[in-house]
mmCIF file of C-alpha atoms in Angstrom:
data_model
loop_
_atom_site.group_PDB
_atom_site.id
_atom_site.type_symbol
_atom_site.label_atom_id
_atom_site.label_comp_id
_atom_site.label_asym_id
_atom_site.label_seq_id
_atom_site.Cartn_x
_atom_site.Cartn_y
_atom_site.Cartn_z
ATOM 1 C CA UNK A 64 86.040 -118.469 86.271
ATOM 2 C CA UNK A 65 86.624 -120.884 83.413
ATOM 3 C CA UNK A 66 85.413 -120.481 79.831
ATOM 4 C CA UNK A 67 84.404 -123.220 77.376
ATOM 5 C CA UNK A 68 84.743 -122.388 73.675
ATOM 6 C CA UNK A 69 83.890 -124.894 70.980
ATOM 7 C CA UNK A 70 87.030 -125.390 68.856
ATOM 8 C CA UNK A 71 85.273 -125.433 65.457
ATOM 9 C CA UNK A 72 82.132 -123.337 65.786
ATOM 10 C CA UNK A 73 83.323 -120.682 68.139
ATOM 11 C CA UNK A 74 81.859 -117.952 65.928
ATOM 12 C CA UNK A 75 78.395 -119.432 65.861
ATOM 13 C CA UNK A 76 78.358 -120.727 69.469
ATOM 14 C CA UNK A 77 78.205 -118.419 72.483
ATOM 15 C CA UNK A 78 80.663 -118.777 75.253
ATOM 16 C CA UNK A 79 79.616 -120.929 78.211
ATOM 17 C CA UNK A 80 80.740 -119.640 81.550
ATOM 18 C CA UNK A 81 81.077 -122.022 84.505
ATOM 19 C CA UNK A 82 81.093 -120.296 87.823
ATOM 20 C CA UNK A 83 82.100 -121.702 91.191
ATOM 21 C CA UNK A 84 78.541 -121.554 92.397
ATOM 22 C CA UNK A 85 76.855 -124.728 93.561
ATOM 23 C CA UNK A 86 75.413 -126.972 90.873
ATOM 24 C CA UNK A 87 71.854 -126.099 91.791
ATOM 25 C CA UNK A 88 72.483 -122.490 90.763
ATOM 26 C CA UNK A 89 73.846 -123.262 87.309
ATOM 27 C CA UNK A 90 71.664 -121.625 84.681
ATOM 28 C CA UNK A 91 71.326 -123.408 81.371
ATOM 29 C CA UNK A 92 70.938 -120.910 78.529
ATOM 30 C CA UNK A 93 67.769 -121.448 76.531
ATOM 31 C CA UNK A 94 69.658 -120.745 73.294
ATOM 32 C CA UNK A 95 70.954 -124.309 72.981
ATOM 33 C CA UNK A 96 67.698 -126.173 73.482
ATOM 34 C CA UNK A 97 63.974 -125.620 73.113
ATOM 35 C CA UNK A 98 63.135 -128.049 75.911
ATOM 36 C CA UNK A 99 62.067 -126.876 79.276
ATOM 37 C CA UNK A 100 64.844 -126.256 81.745
ATOM 38 C CA UNK A 101 65.625 -129.237 83.853
ATOM 39 C CA UNK A 102 65.605 -128.679 87.561
ATOM 40 C CA UNK A 103 68.839 -130.127 88.890
ATOM 41 C CA UNK A 104 68.836 -131.786 92.286
ATOM 42 C CA UNK A 105 70.430 -129.991 95.175
ATOM 43 C CA UNK A 106 73.962 -130.780 96.151
ATOM 44 C CA UNK A 107 74.101 -133.565 98.690
ATOM 45 C CA UNK A 108 76.291 -136.465 99.665
ATOM 46 C CA UNK A 109 74.399 -138.677 97.216
ATOM 47 C CA UNK A 110 76.361 -138.941 93.981
ATOM 48 C CA UNK A 111 74.563 -137.534 90.945
ATOM 49 C CA UNK A 112 73.489 -139.868 88.177
ATOM 50 C CA UNK A 113 75.649 -139.833 85.090
ATOM 51 C CA UNK A 114 72.886 -138.353 82.913
ATOM 52 C CA UNK A 115 72.351 -135.408 85.251
ATOM 53 C CA UNK A 116 75.961 -134.627 85.951
ATOM 54 C CA UNK A 117 76.767 -130.980 85.113
ATOM 55 C CA UNK A 118 79.695 -131.814 82.882
ATOM 56 C CA UNK A 119 77.585 -134.416 81.082
ATOM 57 C CA UNK A 120 74.896 -131.826 80.488
ATOM 58 C CA UNK A 121 77.449 -129.322 79.216
ATOM 59 C CA UNK A 122 78.859 -131.926 76.851
ATOM 60 C CA UNK A 123 75.381 -132.631 75.470
ATOM 61 C CA UNK A 124 74.746 -128.919 75.093
ATOM 62 C CA UNK A 125 78.007 -128.459 73.163
ATOM 63 C CA UNK A 126 77.105 -131.361 70.875
ATOM 64 C CA UNK A 127 73.637 -129.896 70.225
ATOM 65 C CA UNK A 128 75.160 -126.502 69.530
ATOM 66 C CA UNK A 129 77.653 -127.958 67.062
ATOM 67 C CA UNK A 130 74.905 -129.874 65.256
ATOM 68 C CA UNK A 131 72.738 -126.770 65.054
ATOM 69 C CA UNK A 132 75.622 -124.718 63.734
ATOM 70 C CA UNK A 133 76.640 -127.417 61.280
ATOM 71 C CA UNK A 134 73.140 -127.672 59.867
ATOM 72 C CA UNK A 135 73.321 -124.093 58.637
ATOM 73 C CA UNK A 136 76.436 -124.972 56.634
ATOM 74 C CA UNK A 137 75.102 -128.225 55.197
ATOM 75 C CA UNK A 138 72.429 -126.452 53.189
ATOM 76 C CA UNK A 139 69.123 -124.669 53.328
ATOM 77 C CA UNK A 140 66.127 -125.419 51.179
ATOM 78 C CA UNK A 141 65.550 -122.461 48.932
ATOM 79 C CA UNK A 142 62.168 -121.561 47.484
ATOM 80 C CA UNK A 143 61.479 -122.850 44.017
ATOM 81 C CA UNK A 144 62.743 -120.179 41.646
ATOM 82 C CA UNK A 145 60.503 -121.458 38.871
ATOM 83 C CA UNK A 146 57.304 -121.084 40.834
ATOM 84 C CA UNK A 147 55.199 -118.070 40.027
ATOM 85 C CA UNK A 148 54.627 -117.242 43.719
ATOM 86 C CA UNK A 149 56.462 -114.116 44.733
ATOM 87 C CA UNK A 150 57.800 -113.641 41.222
ATOM 88 C CA UNK A 151 57.720 -110.231 39.613
ATOM 89 C CA UNK A 152 57.092 -110.415 35.910
ATOM 90 C CA UNK A 153 57.862 -107.444 33.692
ATOM 91 C CA UNK A 154 56.663 -107.340 30.134
ATOM 92 C CA UNK A 155 58.004 -104.835 27.686
ATOM 93 C CA UNK A 156 56.867 -103.867 24.217
ATOM 94 C CA UNK A 157 59.004 -102.107 21.675
ATOM 95 C CA UNK A 158 57.840 -100.042 18.745
ATOM 96 C CA UNK A 159 56.235 -96.776 17.876
ATOM 97 C CA UNK A 160 53.237 -95.219 19.421
ATOM 98 C CA UNK A 161 50.057 -97.175 19.312
ATOM 99 C CA UNK A 162 47.827 -96.019 16.536
ATOM 100 C CA UNK A 163 44.279 -95.163 17.340
ATOM 101 C CA UNK A 164 41.936 -98.071 16.773
ATOM 102 C CA UNK A 165 40.087 -97.722 13.534
ATOM 103 C CA UNK A 166 36.378 -97.927 13.469
ATOM 104 C CA UNK A 167 35.330 -101.258 12.105
ATOM 105 C CA UNK A 168 33.101 -101.070 9.067
ATOM 106 C CA UNK A 169 30.012 -103.090 9.728
ATOM 107 C CA UNK A 170 28.661 -104.623 6.550
ATOM 108 C CA UNK A 171 25.204 -103.420 5.721
ATOM 109 C CA UNK A 172 22.351 -105.822 5.249
ATOM 110 C CA UNK A 173 21.886 -104.736 1.602
ATOM 111 C CA UNK A 174 25.525 -105.388 0.694
ATOM 112 C CA UNK A 175 25.727 -107.750 -2.297
ATOM 113 C CA UNK A 176 27.591 -111.002 -1.600
ATOM 114 C CA UNK A 177 28.746 -113.779 -3.897
ATOM 115 C CA UNK A 178 25.768 -115.942 -2.935
ATOM 116 C CA UNK A 179 22.618 -115.163 -0.917
ATOM 117 C CA UNK A 180 23.041 -115.682 2.802
ATOM 118 C CA UNK A 181 26.845 -115.733 2.683
ATOM 119 C CA UNK A 182 28.886 -114.300 5.543
ATOM 120 C CA UNK A 183 31.785 -112.111 4.455
ATOM 121 C CA UNK A 184 35.109 -112.493 6.312
ATOM 122 C CA UNK A 185 36.072 -109.638 8.603
ATOM 123 C CA UNK A 186 39.002 -108.604 6.379
ATOM 124 C CA UNK A 187 36.630 -108.145 3.408
ATOM 125 C CA UNK A 188 34.720 -105.153 4.724
ATOM 126 C CA UNK A 189 33.471 -103.874 1.366
ATOM 127 C CA UNK A 190 36.068 -101.101 1.030
ATOM 128 C CA UNK A 191 37.575 -102.615 -2.139
ATOM 129 C CA UNK A 192 35.841 -102.179 -5.462
ATOM 130 C CA UNK A 193 33.993 -105.350 -6.438
ATOM 131 C CA UNK A 194 34.228 -106.881 -2.964
ATOM 132 C CA UNK A 195 31.537 -109.549 -2.645
ATOM 133 C CA UNK A 196 33.021 -111.356 0.353
ATOM 134 C CA UNK A 197 34.494 -114.197 -1.709
ATOM 135 C CA UNK A 198 37.510 -115.747 0.024
ATOM 136 C CA UNK A 199 36.670 -119.384 0.902
ATOM 137 C CA UNK A 200 40.328 -120.321 1.537
ATOM 138 C CA UNK A 201 41.197 -117.255 3.604
ATOM 139 C CA UNK A 202 44.006 -116.164 1.275
ATOM 140 C CA UNK A 203 43.453 -112.481 1.993
ATOM 141 C CA UNK A 204 43.537 -112.846 5.781
ATOM 142 C CA UNK A 205 46.121 -110.502 7.331
ATOM 143 C CA UNK A 206 49.222 -112.238 8.651
ATOM 144 C CA UNK A 207 49.461 -112.565 12.438
ATOM 145 C CA UNK A 208 52.747 -112.471 14.329
ATOM 146 C CA UNK A 209 53.319 -113.933 17.799
ATOM 147 C CA UNK A 210 54.489 -111.656 20.583
ATOM 148 C CA UNK A 211 56.824 -113.083 23.240
ATOM 149 C CA UNK A 212 57.791 -111.663 26.610
ATOM 150 C CA UNK A 213 61.456 -111.174 27.436
ATOM 151 C CA UNK A 214 63.492 -114.209 28.435
ATOM 152 C CA UNK A 215 64.670 -114.558 32.017
ATOM 153 C CA UNK A 216 68.281 -113.372 32.143
ATOM 154 C CA UNK A 217 69.372 -114.118 35.710
ATOM 155 C CA UNK A 218 73.027 -115.047 35.968
ATOM 156 C CA UNK A 219 72.419 -116.668 39.363
ATOM 157 C CA UNK A 220 70.115 -119.313 37.901
ATOM 158 C CA UNK A 221 71.375 -122.484 36.305
ATOM 159 C CA UNK A 222 68.571 -122.378 33.746
ATOM 160 C CA UNK A 223 66.687 -119.314 32.570
ATOM 161 C CA UNK A 224 63.090 -119.481 31.510
ATOM 162 C CA UNK A 225 62.150 -118.628 27.938
ATOM 163 C CA UNK A 226 59.574 -115.949 27.313
ATOM 164 C CA UNK A 227 55.992 -117.057 26.927
ATOM 165 C CA UNK A 228 53.622 -116.073 24.134
ATOM 166 C CA UNK A 229 51.657 -113.086 25.350
ATOM 167 C CA UNK A 230 49.559 -112.325 22.275
ATOM 168 C CA UNK A 231 49.437 -111.754 18.549
ATOM 169 C CA UNK A 232 50.024 -108.735 16.366
ATOM 170 C CA UNK A 233 48.781 -107.897 12.892
ATOM 171 C CA UNK A 234 50.240 -105.443 10.440
ATOM 172 C CA UNK A 235 48.351 -102.265 9.746
ATOM 173 C CA UNK A 236 46.160 -102.285 6.674
ATOM 174 C CA UNK A 237 47.853 -99.132 5.387
ATOM 175 C CA UNK A 238 50.447 -99.946 2.738
ATOM 176 C CA UNK A 239 53.944 -98.595 3.386
ATOM 177 C CA UNK A 240 55.648 -98.747 0.019
ATOM 178 C CA UNK A 241 59.395 -99.063 -0.452
ATOM 179 C CA UNK A 242 61.384 -99.389 -3.706
ATOM 180 C CA UNK A 243 62.054 -103.063 -3.006
ATOM 181 C CA UNK A 244 58.697 -103.939 -1.435
ATOM 182 C CA UNK A 245 55.725 -101.941 -2.717
ATOM 183 C CA UNK A 246 53.365 -103.741 -0.358
ATOM 184 C CA UNK A 247 53.572 -104.513 3.356
ATOM 185 C CA UNK A 248 52.687 -108.150 2.731
ATOM 186 C CA UNK A 249 53.789 -110.190 -0.283
ATOM 187 C CA UNK A 250 50.561 -112.200 -0.145
ATOM 188 C CA UNK A 251 48.377 -109.443 1.248
ATOM 189 C CA UNK A 252 44.974 -108.285 0.116
ATOM 190 C CA UNK A 253 46.324 -105.245 -1.756
ATOM 191 C CA UNK A 254 48.797 -107.404 -3.646
ATOM 192 C CA UNK A 255 46.036 -109.839 -4.637
ATOM 193 C CA UNK A 256 43.934 -106.965 -5.963
ATOM 194 C CA UNK A 257 46.798 -105.807 -8.188
ATOM 195 C CA UNK A 258 47.355 -109.342 -9.527
ATOM 196 C CA UNK A 259 43.627 -109.747 -10.150
ATOM 197 C CA UNK A 260 43.460 -106.558 -12.184
ATOM 198 C CA UNK A 261 46.610 -107.277 -14.222
ATOM 199 C CA UNK A 262 45.568 -110.852 -15.036
ATOM 200 C CA UNK A 263 42.037 -109.707 -15.784
ATOM 201 C CA UNK A 264 43.194 -107.065 -18.256
ATOM 202 C CA UNK A 265 45.363 -109.581 -20.089
ATOM 203 C CA UNK A 266 42.446 -112.033 -20.112
ATOM 204 C CA UNK A 267 40.139 -109.397 -21.627
ATOM 205 C CA UNK A 268 42.639 -108.703 -24.423
ATOM 206 C CA UNK A 269 43.204 -112.423 -25.024
ATOM 207 C CA UNK A 270 39.487 -113.236 -25.111
ATOM 208 C CA UNK A 271 38.748 -110.421 -27.519
ATOM 209 C CA UNK A 272 41.725 -111.378 -29.698
ATOM 210 C CA UNK A 273 40.797 -115.071 -29.835
ATOM 211 C CA UNK A 274 37.218 -114.353 -30.908
ATOM 212 C CA UNK A 275 38.180 -111.616 -33.394
ATOM 213 C CA UNK A 276 40.942 -113.609 -35.123
ATOM 214 C CA UNK A 277 38.769 -116.698 -35.508
ATOM 215 C CA UNK A 278 35.838 -114.638 -36.758
ATOM 216 C CA UNK A 279 37.907 -112.770 -39.395
ATOM 217 C CA UNK A 280 40.355 -115.424 -40.585
ATOM 218 C CA UNK A 281 38.920 -118.729 -39.383
ATOM 219 C CA UNK A 282 42.213 -119.522 -37.634
ATOM 220 C CA UNK A 283 41.813 -120.630 -34.044
ATOM 221 C CA UNK A 284 43.848 -118.935 -31.353
ATOM 222 C CA UNK A 285 45.804 -122.091 -30.518
ATOM 223 C CA UNK A 286 46.905 -122.415 -34.189
ATOM 224 C CA UNK A 287 47.707 -118.748 -34.791
ATOM 225 C CA UNK A 288 51.375 -119.195 -33.925
ATOM 226 C CA UNK A 289 51.743 -122.094 -36.361
ATOM 227 C CA UNK A 290 50.317 -120.015 -39.211
ATOM 228 C CA UNK A 291 52.668 -117.139 -38.413
ATOM 229 C CA UNK A 292 55.680 -119.451 -38.492
ATOM 230 C CA UNK A 293 54.692 -121.115 -41.793
ATOM 231 C CA UNK A 294 53.148 -118.275 -43.810
ATOM 232 C CA UNK A 295 54.949 -115.349 -42.222
ATOM 233 C CA UNK A 296 53.661 -112.598 -39.977
ATOM 234 C CA UNK A 297 50.585 -110.695 -41.102
ATOM 235 C CA UNK A 298 47.951 -108.409 -39.650
ATOM 236 C CA UNK A 299 44.354 -108.515 -40.904
ATOM 237 C CA UNK A 300 45.524 -110.415 -43.964
ATOM 238 C CA UNK A 301 48.272 -107.911 -44.789
ATOM 239 C CA UNK A 302 51.887 -109.170 -44.619
ATOM 240 C CA UNK A 303 54.256 -107.453 -42.208
ATOM 241 C CA UNK A 304 57.946 -106.780 -42.859
ATOM 242 C CA UNK A 305 58.846 -108.459 -39.557
ATOM 243 C CA UNK A 306 59.442 -112.057 -38.683
ATOM 244 C CA UNK A 307 57.750 -113.693 -35.734
ATOM 245 C CA UNK A 308 61.037 -113.532 -33.791
ATOM 246 C CA UNK A 309 61.299 -109.788 -34.346
ATOM 247 C CA UNK A 310 57.717 -109.298 -33.190
ATOM 248 C CA UNK A 311 58.410 -111.253 -30.009
ATOM 249 C CA UNK A 312 61.429 -109.075 -29.220
ATOM 250 C CA UNK A 313 59.418 -105.903 -29.879
ATOM 251 C CA UNK A 314 56.721 -107.089 -27.513
ATOM 252 C CA UNK A 315 59.224 -108.027 -24.803
ATOM 253 C CA UNK A 316 60.979 -104.664 -24.946
ATOM 254 C CA UNK A 317 57.848 -102.502 -25.116
ATOM 255 C CA UNK A 318 55.789 -104.365 -22.519
ATOM 256 C CA UNK A 319 58.858 -104.890 -20.328
ATOM 257 C CA UNK A 320 59.564 -101.154 -20.238
ATOM 258 C CA UNK A 321 55.932 -100.365 -19.403
ATOM 259 C CA UNK A 322 55.859 -102.936 -16.596
ATOM 260 C CA UNK A 323 59.195 -101.710 -15.254
ATOM 261 C CA UNK A 324 57.862 -98.170 -15.014
ATOM 262 C CA UNK A 325 54.657 -99.358 -13.387
ATOM 263 C CA UNK A 326 56.509 -101.430 -10.785
ATOM 264 C CA UNK A 327 58.712 -98.440 -9.944
ATOM 265 C CA UNK A 328 55.605 -96.580 -8.779
ATOM 266 C CA UNK A 329 55.130 -96.625 -4.986
ATOM 267 C CA UNK A 330 51.606 -95.230 -4.900
ATOM 268 C CA UNK A 331 49.207 -98.221 -4.785
ATOM 269 C CA UNK A 332 46.505 -96.289 -6.637
ATOM 270 C CA UNK A 333 48.860 -95.437 -9.502
ATOM 271 C CA UNK A 334 50.105 -99.004 -9.642
ATOM 272 C CA UNK A 335 46.548 -100.234 -10.203
ATOM 273 C CA UNK A 336 45.562 -97.483 -12.635
ATOM 274 C CA UNK A 337 48.731 -96.231 -14.354
ATOM 275 C CA UNK A 338 48.944 -93.740 -17.169
ATOM 276 C CA UNK A 339 46.887 -90.935 -15.691
ATOM 277 C CA UNK A 340 45.322 -88.693 -18.346
ATOM 278 C CA UNK A 341 46.986 -90.620 -21.172
ATOM 279 C CA UNK A 342 44.642 -93.551 -20.534
ATOM 280 C CA UNK A 343 41.631 -91.304 -19.988
ATOM 281 C CA UNK A 344 41.802 -88.563 -22.621
ATOM 282 C CA UNK A 345 38.024 -88.045 -22.543
ATOM 283 C CA UNK A 346 37.930 -87.528 -18.773
ATOM 284 C CA UNK A 347 35.397 -90.289 -18.165
ATOM 285 C CA UNK A 348 36.723 -90.882 -14.638
ATOM 286 C CA UNK A 349 36.748 -87.219 -13.594
ATOM 287 C CA UNK A 350 33.617 -87.656 -11.513
ATOM 288 C CA UNK A 351 34.261 -89.841 -8.415
ATOM 289 C CA UNK A 352 30.923 -91.637 -8.783
ATOM 290 C CA UNK A 353 31.542 -92.403 -12.445
ATOM 291 C CA UNK A 354 35.068 -93.502 -11.602
ATOM 292 C CA UNK A 355 33.790 -95.983 -9.018
ATOM 293 C CA UNK A 356 31.242 -97.283 -11.534
ATOM 294 C CA UNK A 357 33.906 -97.760 -14.215
ATOM 295 C CA UNK A 358 36.249 -99.500 -11.772
ATOM 296 C CA UNK A 359 33.470 -101.889 -10.769
ATOM 297 C CA UNK A 360 32.659 -102.598 -14.421
ATOM 298 C CA UNK A 361 36.332 -103.253 -15.149
ATOM 299 C CA UNK A 362 36.771 -105.774 -12.337
ATOM 300 C CA UNK A 363 33.560 -107.572 -13.326
ATOM 301 C CA UNK A 364 34.622 -107.849 -16.967
ATOM 302 C CA UNK A 365 38.106 -108.913 -15.873
ATOM 303 C CA UNK A 366 36.755 -111.774 -13.779
ATOM 304 C CA UNK A 367 34.405 -112.871 -16.529
ATOM 305 C CA UNK A 368 37.236 -112.788 -19.084
ATOM 306 C CA UNK A 369 39.506 -114.926 -16.874
ATOM 307 C CA UNK A 370 36.809 -117.566 -16.471
ATOM 308 C CA UNK A 371 35.934 -117.337 -20.193
ATOM 309 C CA UNK A 372 39.480 -117.814 -21.431
ATOM 310 C CA UNK A 373 39.915 -120.738 -19.056
ATOM 311 C CA UNK A 374 36.915 -122.243 -20.851
ATOM 312 C CA UNK A 375 38.578 -121.558 -24.215
ATOM 313 C CA UNK A 376 41.663 -123.477 -23.086
ATOM 314 C CA UNK A 377 39.610 -126.457 -21.842
ATOM 315 C CA UNK A 378 37.626 -126.548 -25.110
ATOM 316 C CA UNK A 379 40.776 -126.428 -27.215
ATOM 317 C CA UNK A 380 42.319 -129.298 -25.235
ATOM 318 C CA UNK A 381 39.134 -131.432 -25.446
ATOM 319 C CA UNK A 382 37.911 -130.747 -28.996
ATOM 320 C CA UNK A 383 40.798 -129.044 -30.819
ATOM 321 C CA UNK A 384 38.404 -126.312 -32.010
ATOM 322 C CA UNK A 385 38.134 -122.625 -31.337
ATOM 323 C CA UNK A 386 35.468 -120.904 -29.230
ATOM 324 C CA UNK A 387 33.294 -119.801 -32.182
ATOM 325 C CA UNK A 388 33.391 -123.263 -33.792
ATOM 326 C CA UNK A 389 32.424 -124.912 -30.502
ATOM 327 C CA UNK A 390 29.619 -122.420 -30.005
ATOM 328 C CA UNK A 391 28.225 -123.089 -33.480
ATOM 329 C CA UNK A 392 28.387 -126.852 -32.848
ATOM 330 C CA UNK A 393 26.488 -126.468 -29.588
ATOM 331 C CA UNK A 394 23.770 -124.312 -31.184
ATOM 332 C CA UNK A 395 23.250 -126.903 -33.930
ATOM 333 C CA UNK A 396 22.265 -129.557 -31.348
ATOM 334 C CA UNK A 397 21.980 -128.008 -27.871
ATOM 335 C CA UNK A 398 20.613 -131.127 -26.141
ATOM 336 C CA UNK A 399 23.290 -133.547 -27.323
ATOM 337 C CA UNK A 400 26.324 -131.282 -27.712
ATOM 338 C CA UNK A 401 27.271 -130.212 -24.224
ATOM 339 C CA UNK A 402 30.385 -130.316 -22.111
ATOM 340 C CA UNK A 403 29.164 -133.548 -20.499
ATOM 341 C CA UNK A 404 28.756 -135.239 -23.900
ATOM 342 C CA UNK A 405 32.160 -133.964 -25.008
ATOM 343 C CA UNK A 406 34.029 -135.409 -22.019
ATOM 344 C CA UNK A 407 32.023 -138.653 -21.989
ATOM 345 C CA UNK A 408 32.785 -139.361 -25.668
ATOM 346 C CA UNK A 409 36.487 -138.509 -25.406
#
């Protein structure tokens, strides 16, 4: 019994055994072809056609087998690795434990707003003193950070997919103070409240000083520095043994030390209201209700003083006069001495 073995693809191709049986008993294995088995004619004296000769058939079978085996080595179409079908996606989040969701404070219908019918933003929930829902530019909106899923890190791929955006995250409203960053956000709502109070307190002092100096001496606030440089430093008409330069250095050192100590404080409440009992010797803020009332009055006066001193600066630039002089001029002729007449004549 002879054996045919393909010289190249002997591992992939089965061995074909040719027995000495008559040609009509040769069995063609169904492994090499999907066609129906051909029924060979019986052996007779008539010569077989070339296409049906057994050796011709075996040669065709070997060729088909080699082609089938070769096709597995040429390449196989793989499924698209970038398609989402059959792909397992794992998303991970890193960080501490999730904090319990805080109950949202629903604004009451009787809550005062900066104009009737206004809608307060969701980050202005009325918890701050003097909150009237005024933030038309959204400056106090909490910062949002994008969250990405992990990148695909498969060394078998020629190109790995980048992680997609899976959501947003906002910082907690609670302030976590550090020596270098007293607030969680540089431009956060708590930081804006501190700046508003500090600027408002300076504006209240400046407004009171501008009106008092002009009322007592007749010198406007914008010319007070000129008088000090020419006539020397004085207080309430009494000369002082200091020059204007010495007074500036005293102010820088004293106020600088106070501000340095205030900025070293990590408690947000103490940063807004420093001093403790030294600034409240009479105990006016001992009662929580009275304290809230005084804080509201302070922020209202601070806002009014900032707007008022801005008006002083505009008047001084337009007319060159002080606030009391401009007020007296307006009262002398209210209908013809207004801000519109002042800017139209200049």
